[in-house]
Coordinates of N, CA and C in Angstrom, one line a residue:
X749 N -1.4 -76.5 -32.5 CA -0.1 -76.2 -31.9 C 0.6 -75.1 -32.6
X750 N 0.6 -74.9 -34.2 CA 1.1 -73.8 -34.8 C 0.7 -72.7 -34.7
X751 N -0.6 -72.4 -34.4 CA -1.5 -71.5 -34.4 C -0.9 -71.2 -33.0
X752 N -1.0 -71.5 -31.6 CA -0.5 -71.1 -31.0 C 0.8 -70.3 -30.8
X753 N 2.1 -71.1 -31.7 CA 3.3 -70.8 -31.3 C 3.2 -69.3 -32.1
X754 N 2.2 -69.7 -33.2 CA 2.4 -68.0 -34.0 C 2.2 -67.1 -33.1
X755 N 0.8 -67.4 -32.8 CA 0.3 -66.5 -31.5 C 1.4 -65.6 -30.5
X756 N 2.2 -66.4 -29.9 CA 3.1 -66.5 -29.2 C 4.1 -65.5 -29.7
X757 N 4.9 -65.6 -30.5 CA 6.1 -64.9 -31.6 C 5.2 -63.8 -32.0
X758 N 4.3 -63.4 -32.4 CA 3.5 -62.0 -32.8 C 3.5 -61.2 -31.5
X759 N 3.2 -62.0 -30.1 CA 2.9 -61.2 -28.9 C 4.9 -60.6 -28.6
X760 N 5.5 -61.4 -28.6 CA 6.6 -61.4 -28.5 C 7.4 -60.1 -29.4
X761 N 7.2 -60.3 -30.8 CA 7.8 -59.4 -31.6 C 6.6 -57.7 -31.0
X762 N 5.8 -57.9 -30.9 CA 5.3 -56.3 -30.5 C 5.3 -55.9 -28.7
X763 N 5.7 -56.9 -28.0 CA 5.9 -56.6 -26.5 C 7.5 -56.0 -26.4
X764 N 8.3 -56.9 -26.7 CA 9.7 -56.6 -26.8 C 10.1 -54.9 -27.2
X765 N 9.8 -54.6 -28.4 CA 10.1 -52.9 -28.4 C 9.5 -52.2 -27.5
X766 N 8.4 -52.2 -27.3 CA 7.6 -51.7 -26.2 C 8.5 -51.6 -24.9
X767 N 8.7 -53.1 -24.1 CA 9.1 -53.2 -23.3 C 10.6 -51.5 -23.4
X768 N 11.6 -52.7 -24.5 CA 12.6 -51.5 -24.3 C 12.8 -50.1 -24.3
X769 N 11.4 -49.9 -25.0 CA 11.2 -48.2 -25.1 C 10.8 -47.4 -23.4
X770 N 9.6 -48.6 -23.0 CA 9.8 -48.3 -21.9 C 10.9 -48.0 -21.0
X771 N 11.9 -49.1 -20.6 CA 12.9 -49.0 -19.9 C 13.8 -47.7 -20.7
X772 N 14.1 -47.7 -21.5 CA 14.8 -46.6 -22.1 C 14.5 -45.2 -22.0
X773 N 13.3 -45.1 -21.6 CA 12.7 -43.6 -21.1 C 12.7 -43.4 -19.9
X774 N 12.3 -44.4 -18.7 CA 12.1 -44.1 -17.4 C 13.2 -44.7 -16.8
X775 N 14.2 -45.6 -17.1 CA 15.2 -46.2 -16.2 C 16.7 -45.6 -17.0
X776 N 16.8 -44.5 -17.8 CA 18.1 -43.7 -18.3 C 19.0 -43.2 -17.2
X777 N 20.3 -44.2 -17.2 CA 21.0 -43.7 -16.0 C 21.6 -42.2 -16.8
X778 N 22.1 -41.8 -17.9 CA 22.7 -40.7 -18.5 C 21.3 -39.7 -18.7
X779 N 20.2 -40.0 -18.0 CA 19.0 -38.8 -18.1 C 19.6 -37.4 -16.6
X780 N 19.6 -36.4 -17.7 CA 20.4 -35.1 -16.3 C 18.7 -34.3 -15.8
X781 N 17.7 -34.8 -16.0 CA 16.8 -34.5 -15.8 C 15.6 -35.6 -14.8
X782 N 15.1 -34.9 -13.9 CA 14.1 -35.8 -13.1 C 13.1 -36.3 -13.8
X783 N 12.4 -35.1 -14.4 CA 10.8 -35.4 -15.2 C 10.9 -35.5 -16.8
X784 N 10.1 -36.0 -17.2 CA 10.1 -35.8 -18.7 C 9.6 -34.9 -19.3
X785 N 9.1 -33.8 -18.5 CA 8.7 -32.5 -19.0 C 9.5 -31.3 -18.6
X786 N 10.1 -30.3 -19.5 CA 10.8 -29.8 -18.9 C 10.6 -28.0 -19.6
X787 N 10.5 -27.1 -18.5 CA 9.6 -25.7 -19.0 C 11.1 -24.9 -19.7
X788 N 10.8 -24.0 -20.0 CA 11.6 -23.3 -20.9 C 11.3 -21.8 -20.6
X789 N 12.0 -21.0 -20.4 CA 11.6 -19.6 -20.9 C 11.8 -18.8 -21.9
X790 N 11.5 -17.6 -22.3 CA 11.6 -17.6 -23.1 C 13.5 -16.6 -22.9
X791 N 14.0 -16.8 -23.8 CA 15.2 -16.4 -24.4 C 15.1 -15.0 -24.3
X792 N 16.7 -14.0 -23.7 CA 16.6 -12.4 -23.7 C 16.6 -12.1 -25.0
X793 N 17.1 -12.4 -25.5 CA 16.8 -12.3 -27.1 C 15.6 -11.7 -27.7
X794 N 14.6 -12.7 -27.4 CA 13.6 -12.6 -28.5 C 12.9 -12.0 -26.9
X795 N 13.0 -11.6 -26.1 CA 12.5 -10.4 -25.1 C 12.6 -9.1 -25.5
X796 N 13.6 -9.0 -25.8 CA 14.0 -7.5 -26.7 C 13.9 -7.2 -27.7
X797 N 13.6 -8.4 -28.6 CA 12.9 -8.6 -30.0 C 11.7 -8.1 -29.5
X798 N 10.9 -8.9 -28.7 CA 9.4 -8.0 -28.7 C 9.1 -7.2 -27.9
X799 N 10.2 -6.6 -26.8 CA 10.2 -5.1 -26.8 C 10.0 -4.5 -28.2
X800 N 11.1 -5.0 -28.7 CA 11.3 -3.3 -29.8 C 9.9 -3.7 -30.8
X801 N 9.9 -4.2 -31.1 CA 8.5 -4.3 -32.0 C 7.2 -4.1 -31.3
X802 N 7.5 -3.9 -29.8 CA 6.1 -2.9 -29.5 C 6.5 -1.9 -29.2
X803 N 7.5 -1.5 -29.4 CA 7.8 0.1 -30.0 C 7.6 0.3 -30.8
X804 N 7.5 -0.4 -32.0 CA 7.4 0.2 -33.2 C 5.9 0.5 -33.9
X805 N 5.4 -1.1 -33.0 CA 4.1 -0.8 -33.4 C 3.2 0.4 -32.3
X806 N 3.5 0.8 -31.4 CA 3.1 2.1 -30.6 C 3.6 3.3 -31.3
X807 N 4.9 3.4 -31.9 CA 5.0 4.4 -32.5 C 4.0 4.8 -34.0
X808 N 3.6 3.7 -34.7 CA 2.9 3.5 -36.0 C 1.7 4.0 -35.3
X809 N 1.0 3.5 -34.4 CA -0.4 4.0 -33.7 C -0.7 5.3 -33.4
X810 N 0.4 5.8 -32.9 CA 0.7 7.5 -33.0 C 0.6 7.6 -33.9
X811 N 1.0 7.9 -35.4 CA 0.8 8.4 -36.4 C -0.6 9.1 -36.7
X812 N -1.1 10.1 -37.2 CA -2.2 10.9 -37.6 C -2.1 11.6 -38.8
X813 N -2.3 10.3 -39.3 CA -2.7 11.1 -41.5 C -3.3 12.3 -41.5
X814 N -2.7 13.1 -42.3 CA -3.0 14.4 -42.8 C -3.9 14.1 -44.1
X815 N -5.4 14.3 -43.6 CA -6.4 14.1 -44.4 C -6.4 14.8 -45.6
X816 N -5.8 16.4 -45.4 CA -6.0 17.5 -46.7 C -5.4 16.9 -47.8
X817 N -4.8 16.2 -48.0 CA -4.3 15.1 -49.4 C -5.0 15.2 -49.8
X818 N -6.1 14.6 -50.0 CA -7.7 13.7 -50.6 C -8.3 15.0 -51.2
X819 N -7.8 16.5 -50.6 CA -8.9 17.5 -51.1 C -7.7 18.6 -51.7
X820 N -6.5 17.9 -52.2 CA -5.4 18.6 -52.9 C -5.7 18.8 -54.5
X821 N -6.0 19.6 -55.3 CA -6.3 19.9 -56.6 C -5.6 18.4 -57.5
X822 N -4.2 18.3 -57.0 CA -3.2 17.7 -57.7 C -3.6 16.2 -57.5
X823 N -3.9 15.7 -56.1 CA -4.5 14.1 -56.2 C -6.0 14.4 -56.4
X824 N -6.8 15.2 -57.1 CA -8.0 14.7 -57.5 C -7.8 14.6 -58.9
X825 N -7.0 15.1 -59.6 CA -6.7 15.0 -61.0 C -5.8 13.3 -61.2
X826 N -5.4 13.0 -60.4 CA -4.5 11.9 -60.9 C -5.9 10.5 -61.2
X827 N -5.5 10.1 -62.1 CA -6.8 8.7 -62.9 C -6.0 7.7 -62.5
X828 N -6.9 6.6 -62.5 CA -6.9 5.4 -62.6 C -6.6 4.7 -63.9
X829 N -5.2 4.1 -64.1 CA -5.1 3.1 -65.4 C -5.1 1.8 -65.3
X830 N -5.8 0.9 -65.5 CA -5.5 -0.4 -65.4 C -6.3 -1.2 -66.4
X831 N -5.4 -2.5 -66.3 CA -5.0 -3.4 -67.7 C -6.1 -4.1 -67.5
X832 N -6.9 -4.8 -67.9 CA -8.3 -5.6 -68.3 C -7.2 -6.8 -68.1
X833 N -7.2 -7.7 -67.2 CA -6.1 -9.2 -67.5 C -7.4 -10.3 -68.2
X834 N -7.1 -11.0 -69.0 CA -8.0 -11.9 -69.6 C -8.2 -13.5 -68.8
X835 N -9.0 -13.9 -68.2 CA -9.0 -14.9 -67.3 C -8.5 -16.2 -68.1
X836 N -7.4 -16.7 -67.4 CA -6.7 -17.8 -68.4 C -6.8 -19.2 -67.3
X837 N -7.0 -20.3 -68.4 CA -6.9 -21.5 -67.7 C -6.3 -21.7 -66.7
X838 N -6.4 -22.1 -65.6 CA -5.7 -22.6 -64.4 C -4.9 -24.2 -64.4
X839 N -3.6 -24.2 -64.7 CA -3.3 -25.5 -64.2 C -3.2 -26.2 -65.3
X840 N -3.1 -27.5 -65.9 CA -3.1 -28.5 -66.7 C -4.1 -29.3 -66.7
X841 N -4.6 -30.2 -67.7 CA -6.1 -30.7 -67.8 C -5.7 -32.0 -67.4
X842 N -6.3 -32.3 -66.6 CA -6.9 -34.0 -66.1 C -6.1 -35.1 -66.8
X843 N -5.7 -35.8 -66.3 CA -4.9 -36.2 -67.5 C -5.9 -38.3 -67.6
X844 N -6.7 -37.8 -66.7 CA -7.5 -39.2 -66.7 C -8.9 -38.9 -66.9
X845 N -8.8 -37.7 -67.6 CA -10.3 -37.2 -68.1 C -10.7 -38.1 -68.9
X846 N -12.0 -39.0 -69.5 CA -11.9 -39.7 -70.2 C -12.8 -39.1 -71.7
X847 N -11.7 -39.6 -72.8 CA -12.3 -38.9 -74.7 C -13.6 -38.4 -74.4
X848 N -13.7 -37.6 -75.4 CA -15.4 -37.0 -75.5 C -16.3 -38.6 -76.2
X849 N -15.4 -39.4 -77.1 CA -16.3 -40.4 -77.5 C -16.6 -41.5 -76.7
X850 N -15.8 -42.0 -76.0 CA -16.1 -42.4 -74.3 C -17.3 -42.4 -73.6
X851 N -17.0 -41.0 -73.2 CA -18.3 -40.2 -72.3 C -19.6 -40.0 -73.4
X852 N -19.5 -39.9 -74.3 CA -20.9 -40.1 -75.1 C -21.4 -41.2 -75.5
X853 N -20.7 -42.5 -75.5 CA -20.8 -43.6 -75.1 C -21.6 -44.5 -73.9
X854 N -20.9 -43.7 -72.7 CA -21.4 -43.8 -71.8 C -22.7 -43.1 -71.3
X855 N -23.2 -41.8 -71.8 CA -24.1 -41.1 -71.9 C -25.5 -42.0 -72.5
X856 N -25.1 -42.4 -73.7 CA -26.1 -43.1 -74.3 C -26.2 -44.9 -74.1
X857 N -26.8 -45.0 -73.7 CA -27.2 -46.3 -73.5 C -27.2 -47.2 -74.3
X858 N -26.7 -48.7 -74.6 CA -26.5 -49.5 -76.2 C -28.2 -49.9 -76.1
X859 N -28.4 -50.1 -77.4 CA -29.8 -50.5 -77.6 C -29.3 -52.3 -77.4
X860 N -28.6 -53.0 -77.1 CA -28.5 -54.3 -76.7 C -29.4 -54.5 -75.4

C-alpha cells in the first residue's frame, strides 16, 4: 500500500508542473498574439548597415594593385629581420601527474 501511495505522489509531483506549463502557454488570456511563433523582419537599421557594407566591399573589389612595386630598386633592397622566439612551455604542469618514484614503481613489478 506504501509503494503505491509513493507511486501516486511521484506521478503527481511531475504531472502538476507540466500540467500548469501547459495551461500557461496555450490558455494566456494577457497573450496579444494568436500563434506561438512569431516572424520578424529584419530592422531598417541593419538594412542600411548592409547596404553600406556592400558598398564598401564593391568598392575594395575595384581596387587594382599597382604591381611595379615588387620591381622598384627600393623594395627589392629592403631585408627581412626577424627574432628566432624560443619555443616555451605551454601552460602549468599537471598537477595530479604522479612522482617519478611512483611511476617507476608502477613500471616495475614487485618481485612478491
Amino acid at each position: 500500500m506504501k509503494a503505491k501511495q509513493t507511486l501516486i505522489d511521484i506521478g503527481i509531483v511531475f504531472t502538476l508542473p507540466v500540467l500548469v506549463l501547459v495551461i500557461s502557454i496555450f490558455w494566456d488570456p494577457t497573450a496579444n498574439e494568436t500563434s506561438l511563433l512569431s516572424l520578424v523582419g529584419p530592422v531598417p537599421e541593419e538594412q542600411e548597415y548592409g547596404a553600406k557594407a556592400k558598398e564598401a566591399l564593391a568598392t575594395l573589389r575595384s581596387i587594382d594593385m599597382d604591381t611595379s612595386l615588387f620591381d622598384d630598386p627600393i623594395y627589392r633592397s629592403l631585408q627581412e629581420f626577424h627574432v628566432d622566439i624560443a619555443p616555451a612551455v605551454l601552460g602549468r604542469p599537471y598537477p595530479f601527474t604522479q612522482p617519478e618514484v611512483i611511476r617507476s614503481m608502477v613500471r616495475t613489478p614487485s618481485p612478491l
